[in-house]
XYZ file of C-alpha atoms in Angstrom:
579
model
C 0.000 0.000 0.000
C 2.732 2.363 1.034
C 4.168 2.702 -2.872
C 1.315 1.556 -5.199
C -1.650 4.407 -4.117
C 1.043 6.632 -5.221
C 0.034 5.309 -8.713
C -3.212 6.658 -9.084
C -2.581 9.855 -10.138
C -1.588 8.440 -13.313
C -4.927 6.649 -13.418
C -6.658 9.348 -12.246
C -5.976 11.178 -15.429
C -6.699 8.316 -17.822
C -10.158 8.453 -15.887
C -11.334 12.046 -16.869
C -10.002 11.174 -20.185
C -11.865 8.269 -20.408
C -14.723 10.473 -19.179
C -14.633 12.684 -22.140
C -14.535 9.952 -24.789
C -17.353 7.663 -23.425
C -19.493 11.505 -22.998
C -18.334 12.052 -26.686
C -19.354 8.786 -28.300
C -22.608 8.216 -26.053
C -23.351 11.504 -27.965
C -22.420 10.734 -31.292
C -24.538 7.426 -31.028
C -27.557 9.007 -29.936
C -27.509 12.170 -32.108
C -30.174 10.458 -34.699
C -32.195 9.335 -32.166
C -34.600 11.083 -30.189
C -33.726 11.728 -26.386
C -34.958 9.449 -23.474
C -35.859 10.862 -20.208
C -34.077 7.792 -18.671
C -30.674 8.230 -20.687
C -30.482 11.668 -19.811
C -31.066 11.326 -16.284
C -28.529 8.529 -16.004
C -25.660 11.102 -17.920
C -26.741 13.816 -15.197
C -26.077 11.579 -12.676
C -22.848 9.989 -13.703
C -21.695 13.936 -14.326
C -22.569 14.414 -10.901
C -21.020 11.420 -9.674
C -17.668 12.436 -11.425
C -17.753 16.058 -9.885
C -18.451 14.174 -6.382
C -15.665 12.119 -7.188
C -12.750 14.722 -8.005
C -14.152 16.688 -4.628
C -13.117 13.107 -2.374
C -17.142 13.430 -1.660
C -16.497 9.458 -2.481
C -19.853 8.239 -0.593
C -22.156 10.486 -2.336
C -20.367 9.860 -5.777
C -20.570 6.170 -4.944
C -24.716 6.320 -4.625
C -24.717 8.726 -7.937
C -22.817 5.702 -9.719
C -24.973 2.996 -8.628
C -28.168 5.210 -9.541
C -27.117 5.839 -12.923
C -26.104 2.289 -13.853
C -29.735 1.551 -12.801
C -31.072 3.576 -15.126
C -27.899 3.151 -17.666
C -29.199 -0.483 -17.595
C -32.670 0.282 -19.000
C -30.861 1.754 -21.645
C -28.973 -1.320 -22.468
C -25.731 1.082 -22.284
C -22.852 -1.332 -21.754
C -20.214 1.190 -22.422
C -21.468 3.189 -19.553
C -22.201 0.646 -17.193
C -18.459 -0.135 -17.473
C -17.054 3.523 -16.688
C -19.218 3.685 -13.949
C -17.895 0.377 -12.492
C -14.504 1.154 -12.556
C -15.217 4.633 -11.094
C -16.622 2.885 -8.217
C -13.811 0.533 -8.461
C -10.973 2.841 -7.134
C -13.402 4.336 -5.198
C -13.206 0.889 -2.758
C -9.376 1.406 -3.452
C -9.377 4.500 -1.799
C -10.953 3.690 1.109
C -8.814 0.443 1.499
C -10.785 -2.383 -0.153
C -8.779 -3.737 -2.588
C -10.936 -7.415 -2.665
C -14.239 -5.573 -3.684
C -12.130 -3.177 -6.120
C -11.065 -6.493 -7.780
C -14.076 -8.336 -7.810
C -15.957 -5.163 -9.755
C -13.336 -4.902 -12.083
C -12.586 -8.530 -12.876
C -16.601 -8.705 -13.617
C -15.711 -6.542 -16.336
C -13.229 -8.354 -17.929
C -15.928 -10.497 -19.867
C -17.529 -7.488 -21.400
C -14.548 -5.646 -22.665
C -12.878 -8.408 -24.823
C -14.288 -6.616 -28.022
C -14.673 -3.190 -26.123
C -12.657 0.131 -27.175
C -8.745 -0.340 -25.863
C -9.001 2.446 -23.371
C -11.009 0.512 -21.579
C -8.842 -2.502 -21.834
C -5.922 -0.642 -20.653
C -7.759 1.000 -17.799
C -8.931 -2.089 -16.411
C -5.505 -3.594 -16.910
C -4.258 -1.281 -14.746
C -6.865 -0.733 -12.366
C -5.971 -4.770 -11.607
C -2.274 -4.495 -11.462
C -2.991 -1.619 -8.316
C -5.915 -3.889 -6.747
C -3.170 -6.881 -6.959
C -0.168 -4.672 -5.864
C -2.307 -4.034 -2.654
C -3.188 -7.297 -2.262
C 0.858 -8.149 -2.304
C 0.129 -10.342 -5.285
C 2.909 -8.799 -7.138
C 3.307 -11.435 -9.791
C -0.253 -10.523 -10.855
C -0.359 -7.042 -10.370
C 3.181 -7.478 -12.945
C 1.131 -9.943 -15.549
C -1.440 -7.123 -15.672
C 0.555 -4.051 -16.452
C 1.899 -6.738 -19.205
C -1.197 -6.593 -20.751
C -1.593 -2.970 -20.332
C 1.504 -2.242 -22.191
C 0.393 -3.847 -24.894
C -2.460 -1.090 -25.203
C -0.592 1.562 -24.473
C -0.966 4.322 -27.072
C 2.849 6.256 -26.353
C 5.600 5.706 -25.128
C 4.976 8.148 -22.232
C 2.598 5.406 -21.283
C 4.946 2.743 -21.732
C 7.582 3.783 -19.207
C 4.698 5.015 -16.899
C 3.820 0.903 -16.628
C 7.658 -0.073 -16.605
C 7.736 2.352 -13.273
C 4.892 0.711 -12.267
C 6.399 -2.903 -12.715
C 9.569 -1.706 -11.195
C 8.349 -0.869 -7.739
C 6.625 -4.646 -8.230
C 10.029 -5.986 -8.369
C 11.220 -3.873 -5.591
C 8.372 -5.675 -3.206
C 9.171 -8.756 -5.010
C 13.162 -7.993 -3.839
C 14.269 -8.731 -7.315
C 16.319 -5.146 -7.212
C 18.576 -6.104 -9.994
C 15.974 -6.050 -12.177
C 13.915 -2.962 -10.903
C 17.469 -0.847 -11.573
C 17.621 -2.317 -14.922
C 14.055 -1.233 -15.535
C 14.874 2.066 -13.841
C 18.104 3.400 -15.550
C 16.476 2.155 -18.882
C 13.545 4.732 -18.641
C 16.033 7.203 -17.771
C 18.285 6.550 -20.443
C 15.237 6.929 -22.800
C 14.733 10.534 -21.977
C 11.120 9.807 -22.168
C 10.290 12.019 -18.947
C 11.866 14.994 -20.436
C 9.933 18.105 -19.456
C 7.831 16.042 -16.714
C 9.552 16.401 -13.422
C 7.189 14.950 -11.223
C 7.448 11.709 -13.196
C 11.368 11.739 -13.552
C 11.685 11.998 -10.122
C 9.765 8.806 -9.346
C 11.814 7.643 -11.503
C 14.458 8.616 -9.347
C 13.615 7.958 -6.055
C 12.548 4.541 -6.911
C 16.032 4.235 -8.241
C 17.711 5.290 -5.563
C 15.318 2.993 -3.179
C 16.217 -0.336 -5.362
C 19.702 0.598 -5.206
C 20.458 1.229 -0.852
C 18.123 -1.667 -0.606
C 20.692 -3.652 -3.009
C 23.587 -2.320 -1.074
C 22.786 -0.096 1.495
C 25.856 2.411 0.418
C 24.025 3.410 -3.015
C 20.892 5.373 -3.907
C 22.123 8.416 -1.936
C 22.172 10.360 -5.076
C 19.157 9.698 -6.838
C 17.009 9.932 -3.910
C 18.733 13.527 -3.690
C 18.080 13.990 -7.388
C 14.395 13.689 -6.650
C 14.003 15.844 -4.021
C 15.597 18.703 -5.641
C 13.428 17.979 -8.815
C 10.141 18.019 -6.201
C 11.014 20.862 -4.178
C 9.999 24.045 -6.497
C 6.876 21.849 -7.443
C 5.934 21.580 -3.496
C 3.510 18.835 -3.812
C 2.783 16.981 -0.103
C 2.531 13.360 -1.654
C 5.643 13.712 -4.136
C 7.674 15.335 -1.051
C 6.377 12.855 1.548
C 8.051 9.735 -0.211
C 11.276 11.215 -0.865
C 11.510 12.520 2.975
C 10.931 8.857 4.105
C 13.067 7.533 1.503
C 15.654 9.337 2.529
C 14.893 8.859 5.985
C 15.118 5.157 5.669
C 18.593 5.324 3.476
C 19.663 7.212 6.738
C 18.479 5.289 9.225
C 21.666 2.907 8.115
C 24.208 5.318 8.019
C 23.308 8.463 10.084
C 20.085 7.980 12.165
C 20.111 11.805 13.258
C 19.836 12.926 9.898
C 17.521 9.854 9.017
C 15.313 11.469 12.197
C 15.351 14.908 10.496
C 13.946 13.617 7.206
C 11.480 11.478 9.277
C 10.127 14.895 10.845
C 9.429 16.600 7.674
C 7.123 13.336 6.223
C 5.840 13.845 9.467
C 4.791 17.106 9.522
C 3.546 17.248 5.892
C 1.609 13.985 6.949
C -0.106 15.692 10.318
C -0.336 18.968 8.313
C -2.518 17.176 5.480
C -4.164 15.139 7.882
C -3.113 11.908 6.160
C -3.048 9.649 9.251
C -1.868 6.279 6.889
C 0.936 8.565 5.829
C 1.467 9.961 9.343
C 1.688 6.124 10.721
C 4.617 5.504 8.103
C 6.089 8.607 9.396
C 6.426 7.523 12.872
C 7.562 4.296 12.177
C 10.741 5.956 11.056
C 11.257 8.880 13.669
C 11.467 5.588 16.199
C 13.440 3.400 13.693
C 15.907 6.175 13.861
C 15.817 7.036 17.203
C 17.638 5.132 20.088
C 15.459 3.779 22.552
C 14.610 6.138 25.458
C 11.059 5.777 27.390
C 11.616 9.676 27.579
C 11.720 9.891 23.609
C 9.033 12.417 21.934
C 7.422 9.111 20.325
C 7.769 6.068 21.176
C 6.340 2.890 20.232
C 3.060 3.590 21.962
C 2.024 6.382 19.816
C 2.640 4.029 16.697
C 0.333 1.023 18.256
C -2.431 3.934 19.212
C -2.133 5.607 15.790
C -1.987 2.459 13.977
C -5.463 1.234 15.996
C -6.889 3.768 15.393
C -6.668 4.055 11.368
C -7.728 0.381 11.507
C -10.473 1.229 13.369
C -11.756 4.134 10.992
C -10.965 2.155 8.018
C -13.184 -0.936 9.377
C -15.716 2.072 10.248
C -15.758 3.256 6.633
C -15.884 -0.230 5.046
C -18.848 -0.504 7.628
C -20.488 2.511 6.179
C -20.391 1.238 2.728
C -21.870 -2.508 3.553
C -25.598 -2.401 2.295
C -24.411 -0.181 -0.679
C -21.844 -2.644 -0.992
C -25.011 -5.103 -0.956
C -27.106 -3.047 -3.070
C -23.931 -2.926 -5.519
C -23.480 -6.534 -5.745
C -27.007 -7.068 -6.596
C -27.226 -4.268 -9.188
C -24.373 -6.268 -10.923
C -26.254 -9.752 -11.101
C -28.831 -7.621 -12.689
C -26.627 -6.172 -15.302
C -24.645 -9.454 -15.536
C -28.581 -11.067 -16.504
C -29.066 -8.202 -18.774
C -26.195 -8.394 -20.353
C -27.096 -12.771 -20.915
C -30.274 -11.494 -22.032
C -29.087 -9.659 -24.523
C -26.916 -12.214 -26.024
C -30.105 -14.436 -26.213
C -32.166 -11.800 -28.315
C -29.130 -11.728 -30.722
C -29.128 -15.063 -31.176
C -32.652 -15.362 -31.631
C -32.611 -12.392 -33.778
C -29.889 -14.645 -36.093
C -32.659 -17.292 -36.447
C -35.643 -15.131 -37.585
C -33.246 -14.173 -40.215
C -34.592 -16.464 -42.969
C -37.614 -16.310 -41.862
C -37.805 -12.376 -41.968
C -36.367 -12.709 -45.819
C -38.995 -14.556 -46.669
C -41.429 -11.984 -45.870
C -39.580 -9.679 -46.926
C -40.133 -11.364 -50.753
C -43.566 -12.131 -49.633
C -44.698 -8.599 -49.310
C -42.733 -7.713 -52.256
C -44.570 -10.235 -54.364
C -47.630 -8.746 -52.516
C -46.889 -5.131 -53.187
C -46.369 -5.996 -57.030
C -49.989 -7.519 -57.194
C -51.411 -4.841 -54.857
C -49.738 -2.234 -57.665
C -51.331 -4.027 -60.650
C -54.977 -3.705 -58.707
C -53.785 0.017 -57.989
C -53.023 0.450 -61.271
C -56.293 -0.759 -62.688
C -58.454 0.981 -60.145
C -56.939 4.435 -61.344
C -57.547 4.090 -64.801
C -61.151 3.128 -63.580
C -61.614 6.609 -61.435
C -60.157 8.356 -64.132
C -62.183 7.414 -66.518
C -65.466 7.941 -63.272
C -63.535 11.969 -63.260
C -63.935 11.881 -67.354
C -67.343 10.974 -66.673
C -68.151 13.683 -63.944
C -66.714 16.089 -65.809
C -68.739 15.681 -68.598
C -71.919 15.791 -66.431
C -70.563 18.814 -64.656
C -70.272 20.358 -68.007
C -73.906 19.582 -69.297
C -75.152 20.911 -66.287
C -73.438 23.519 -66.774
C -74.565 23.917 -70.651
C -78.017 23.502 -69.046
C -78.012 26.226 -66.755
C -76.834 28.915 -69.066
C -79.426 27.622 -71.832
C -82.293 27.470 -69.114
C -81.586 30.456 -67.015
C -79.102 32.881 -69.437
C -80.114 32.226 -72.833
C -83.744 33.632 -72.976
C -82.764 37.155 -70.954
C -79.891 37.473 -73.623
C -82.096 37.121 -76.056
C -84.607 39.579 -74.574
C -81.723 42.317 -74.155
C -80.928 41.714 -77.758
C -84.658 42.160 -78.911
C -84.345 45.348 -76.755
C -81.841 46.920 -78.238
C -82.944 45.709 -81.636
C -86.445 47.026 -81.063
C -86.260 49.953 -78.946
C -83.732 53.316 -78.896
C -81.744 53.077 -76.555
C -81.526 57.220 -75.847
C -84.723 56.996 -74.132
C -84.298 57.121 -70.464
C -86.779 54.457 -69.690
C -85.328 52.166 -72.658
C -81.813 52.570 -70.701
C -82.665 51.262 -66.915
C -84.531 48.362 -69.201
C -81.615 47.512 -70.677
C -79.038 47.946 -67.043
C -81.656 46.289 -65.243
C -81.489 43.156 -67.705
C -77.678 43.182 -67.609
C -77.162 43.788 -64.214
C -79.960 40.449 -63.875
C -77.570 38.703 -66.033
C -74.581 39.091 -64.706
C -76.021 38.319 -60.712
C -77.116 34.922 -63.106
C -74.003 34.072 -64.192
C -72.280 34.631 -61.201
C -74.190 31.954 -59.287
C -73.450 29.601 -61.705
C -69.721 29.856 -61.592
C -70.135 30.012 -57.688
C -71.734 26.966 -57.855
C -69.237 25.108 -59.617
C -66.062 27.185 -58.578
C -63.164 25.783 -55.739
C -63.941 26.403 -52.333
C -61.376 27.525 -49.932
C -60.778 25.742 -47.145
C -57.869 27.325 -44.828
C -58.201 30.235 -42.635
C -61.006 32.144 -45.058
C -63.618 29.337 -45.367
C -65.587 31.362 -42.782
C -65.668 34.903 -44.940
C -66.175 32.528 -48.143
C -69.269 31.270 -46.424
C -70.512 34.670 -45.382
C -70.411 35.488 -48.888
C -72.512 32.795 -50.359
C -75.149 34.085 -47.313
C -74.817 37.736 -48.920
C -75.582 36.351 -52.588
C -78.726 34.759 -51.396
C -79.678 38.084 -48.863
C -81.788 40.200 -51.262
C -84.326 42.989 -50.041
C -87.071 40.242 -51.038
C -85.598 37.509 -49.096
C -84.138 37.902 -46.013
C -81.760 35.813 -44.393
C -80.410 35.925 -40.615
C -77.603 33.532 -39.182
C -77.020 32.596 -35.987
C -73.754 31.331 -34.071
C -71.319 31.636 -37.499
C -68.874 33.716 -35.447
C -68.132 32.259 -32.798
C -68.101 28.705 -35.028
C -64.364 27.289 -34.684
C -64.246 25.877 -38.163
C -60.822 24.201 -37.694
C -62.577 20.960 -35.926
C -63.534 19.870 -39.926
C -61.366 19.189 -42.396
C -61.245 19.633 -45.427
C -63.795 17.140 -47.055
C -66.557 17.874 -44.200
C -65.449 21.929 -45.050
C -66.603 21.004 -48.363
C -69.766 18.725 -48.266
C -71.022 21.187 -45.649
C -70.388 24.473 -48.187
C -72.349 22.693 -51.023
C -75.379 21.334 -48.875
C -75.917 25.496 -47.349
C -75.547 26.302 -51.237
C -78.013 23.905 -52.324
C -80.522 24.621 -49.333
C -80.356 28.262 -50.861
C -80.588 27.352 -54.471
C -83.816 25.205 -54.109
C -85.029 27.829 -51.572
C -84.721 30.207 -54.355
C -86.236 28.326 -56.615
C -89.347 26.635 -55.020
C -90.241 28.006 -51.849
C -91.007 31.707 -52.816
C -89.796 32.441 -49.217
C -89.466 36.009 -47.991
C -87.304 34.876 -44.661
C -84.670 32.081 -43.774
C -82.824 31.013 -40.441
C -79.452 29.160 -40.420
C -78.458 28.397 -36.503
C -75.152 27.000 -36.200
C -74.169 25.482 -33.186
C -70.900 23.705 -30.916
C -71.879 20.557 -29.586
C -69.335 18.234 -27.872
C -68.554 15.490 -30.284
C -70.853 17.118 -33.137
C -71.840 20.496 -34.883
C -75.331 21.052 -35.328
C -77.001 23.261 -38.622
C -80.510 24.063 -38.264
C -82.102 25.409 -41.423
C -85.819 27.172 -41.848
C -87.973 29.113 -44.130
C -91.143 30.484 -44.096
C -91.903 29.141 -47.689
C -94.667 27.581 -49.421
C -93.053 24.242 -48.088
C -92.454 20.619 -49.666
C -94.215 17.578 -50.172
C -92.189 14.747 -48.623
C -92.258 12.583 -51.323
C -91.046 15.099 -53.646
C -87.963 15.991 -51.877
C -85.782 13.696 -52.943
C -87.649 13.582 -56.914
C -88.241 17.278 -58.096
C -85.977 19.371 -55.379
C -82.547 17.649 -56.106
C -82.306 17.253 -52.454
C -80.698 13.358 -53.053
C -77.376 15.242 -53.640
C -77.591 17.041 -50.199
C -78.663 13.741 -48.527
C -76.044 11.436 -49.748
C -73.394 14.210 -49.138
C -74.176 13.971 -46.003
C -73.960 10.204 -45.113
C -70.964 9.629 -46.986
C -68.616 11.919 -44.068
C -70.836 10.096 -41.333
C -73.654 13.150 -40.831
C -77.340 13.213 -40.476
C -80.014 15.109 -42.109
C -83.881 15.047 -40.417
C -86.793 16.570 -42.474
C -89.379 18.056 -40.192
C -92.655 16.269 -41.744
C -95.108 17.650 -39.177
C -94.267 21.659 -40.393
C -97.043 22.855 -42.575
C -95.846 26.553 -42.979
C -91.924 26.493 -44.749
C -89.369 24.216 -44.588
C -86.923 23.009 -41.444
C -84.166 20.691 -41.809
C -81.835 19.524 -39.036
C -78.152 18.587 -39.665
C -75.399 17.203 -37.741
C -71.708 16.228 -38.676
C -69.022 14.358 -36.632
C -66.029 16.353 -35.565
C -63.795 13.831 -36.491
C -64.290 12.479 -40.006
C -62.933 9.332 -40.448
């Protein structure tokens, strides 16, 4: 423990690196795809866990990982599952749990085989520290193997080779570790990067007093000038007990004066693991004296009492520990789940292709049908149009031709200077032209957007003569946008044709239209004071079968009052939603 938590700065920085590719990617992949509520949640929360994280708040950011894999794991989100794992991880390396550090991470190793190589290499690494704790040093060597195999510089090559070195320095295999060590030093890879040349250097200079206790004395020096102007606590801390423990073998007063400073950085940081390794060197360089400053007491008290908090804090994570290892049989199920779909999805393969040429098959017949109906309603639409057109014919013959012929015997007949002779004629035109312009009404496009309301109100004004009066009810405050377009339509032409055969037959002198809002309906209520109709001719001599069958075909009903004996009332109603 004393060397190997010295290591994690290195992974530290590979974490909020990893951070910012997994953020990046999980990104990328879901930038087609609209947002879930669930996904998003689980990225604020594994944001928040990371910020909890780099502020040591390491409970809190342990619950914000846990949440977010729960909700990471309705997304199916391996990739993210997997950060958050190995955030939590050296989380339970930090607080002294190497065993549940290893078991999350070595869960992982199944899922990563085919996984992006930082990963690989994080996990690699994340091992080799779990295993280094552990004292498993062959292990914690066989995984920073692997790591160097994925690592991406050489920066990160000779990072590992430190790494391995102070494995063989545990392991007491010193020859080697100096090998190791003067190689990365010869390979000027830790040019510009003090703080990592002088680990370098201090573990050097440890391998080499350790070898033979009269060596070392200068790299150990090395460091500690290298460390001083940067003035971190941890960096200085190991080369004051370094030195302190090359001392302790050749001049125990200065080996008590180096001892002092890890001390006081230690009790001025309030590192109380750091403080205990302290004090174990201000007494091994001390001669016994039950008068001394410290004495072996304060080590056994001090050393109690970190075991005692760091049973305390493993204590305080035991149901989340709990909660943790059953959120990972869950994931490890989902995961087996979804390696069943994908197989079964490999199955269904053939039998997918085969509908696939069924419905193509099926689409080409469907087309041919298609194909045949069209030419059928076109030729219907030739048809219609032709009617349209002889109605049309019919209408000017019955109702234009014989007042154009009468203005033409006028002005044939009659001088036109007379004043008398004139108003004939402009009285004749003007009926002409209020003719003609009914017809085309009649037959013209209706508008249907925003001004099928005024073009309603104008067919009411064509009909609204000082002979005939007619008053409306309820138009304004009608919300036309509940129809569309067809019901728009069908209910234009059946007002126009209640006006046209009012015109025509009932001789009436005043007409009602009441429109009203009902809840799943509208309502039309239509009355005259006319001459009235027999029942049996409305559907015979008033061309009211158009109006009828208009109707039922969007769904509406039309009711005849049979018991009026004065006029005419109809009652209409039309769905709001035309299917």
């Amino acid at each position: 423990m004393k060397k190997s938590l010295s290591n994690l700065h290195f992974i530290t920085l590979l974490l909020i690196s990893i951070s910012f590719i997994v953020l990046t990617s999980c990104a990328k992949e879901n930038s087609n795809t609209p947002p879930f509520e669930e996904d998003t949640i689980a990225k604020d929360l594994q944001i928040k866990a990371d910020s909890l994280y780099n502020l040591n708040q390491l409970k809190s950011a342990f619950h914000s990982y846990l949440d977010s894999n729960l909700r990471f794991k309705k997304q199916k989100d391996s990739p993210n599952i997997t950060y958050n794992n190995l955030k939590i991880a050296s989380i339970y390396l930090i607080i002294g749990d190497p065993n549940s550090a290893q078991e999350v991470v070595t869960n992982e190793l199944r899922y990563i085989s085919e996984g992006p190589n930082t990963y690989r290499f994080y996990v690699y690494s994340i091992l080799s520290i779990c295993y280094s704790e552990l004292e498993d040093y062959e292990a914690s060597i066989a995984y920073n193997n692997l790591s160097l195999e994925l690592a991406s510089s050489d920066y990160e090559v000779k990072m590992i080779e430190n790494n391995n070195a102070l494995n063989y320095i545990k392991l007491q295999q010193y020859e080697k570790a100096i090998l190791s060590l003067q190689a990365i030093l010869d390979s000027k890879a830790f040019e510009g990067h003090s703080g990592e040349e002088a680990r370098v250097l201090n573990n050097l200079g440890q391998a080499k007093f350790l070898l033979n206790n009269n060596e070392g004395l200068e790299e150990l020096k090395r460091a500690l000038a290298l460390r001083l102007p940067t003035n971190l606590p941890d960096d200085l801390f190991w080369s004051y007990v370094n030195l302190s423990e090359y001392y302790q073998a050749h001049d125990k007063n200065i080996g008590k004066q180096y001892a002092q400073k890890a001390f006081d950085i230690a009790r001025d940081f309030e590192n109380k693991n750091q403080k205990l390794i302290a004090l174990e060197y201000l007494i091994k360089n001390e001669d016994y004296n039950p008068y001394n400053k410290y004495t072996n007491i304060d080590y056994i008290n001090l050393s109690k009492q970190i075991t005692t908090e760091n049973q305390q804090a493993k204590n305080q994570y035991a149901k989340v520990r709990y909660d943790f290892d059953k959120h990972s049989r869950e994931n490890a199920k989902l995961r087996y789940d979804l390696q069943q779909t994908e197989i079964t999805v490999t199955k269904q393969y053939n039998v997918i292709l085969l509908i696939f040429l069924f419905i193509i098959i099926s689409a080409s017949i469907f087309g041919l049908i298609y194909k045949q109906l069209k030419r059928r309603h076109k030729k219907e639409k030739l048809e219609q149009v032709y009617i349209t057109e002889t109605t049309i014919a019919k209408k000017i013959h019955d109702e234009l031709a014989n007042d154009v012929f009468n203005v033409l015997t006028l002005s044939q007949n009659f001088k036109l200077d007379t004043e008398k002779t004139k108003n004939h004629l402009i009285n004749d035109l003007e009926l002409i032209y209020k003719k003609a312009r009914n017809i085309s009404l009649q037959h013209s496009s209706i508008s249907t957007g925003t001004k099928f309301k005024e073009h309603l109100t104008n067919l009411f004004n064509e009909y609204n003569t000082a002979a005939c009066r007619i008053i409306i009810t309820g138009l304004d405050k009608f919300d036309f946008d509940q129809l569309d377009k067809t019901q728009k339509i069908t209910l234009y032409r059946v007002i126009q044709e209640l006006l046209v055969n009012m015109k025509k037959h009932s001789m009436a002198t005043l007409v009602v239209f009441k429109f009203e809002d009902l809840k799943n309906k509208i309502t039309l209520f239509y009355s005259d004071n006319g001459i009235g109709i027999i029942q049996k001719e409305i559907i015979s001599k008033n061309g009211l079968s158009n109006m009828e069958n208009r109707i039922k075909n969007i769904n509406g009903t039309i009711t005849f009052d049979n018991e009026n004996k004065l006029g005419v009332k109809y009652f209409i109603q039309l769905p709001k939603s035309y299917d």
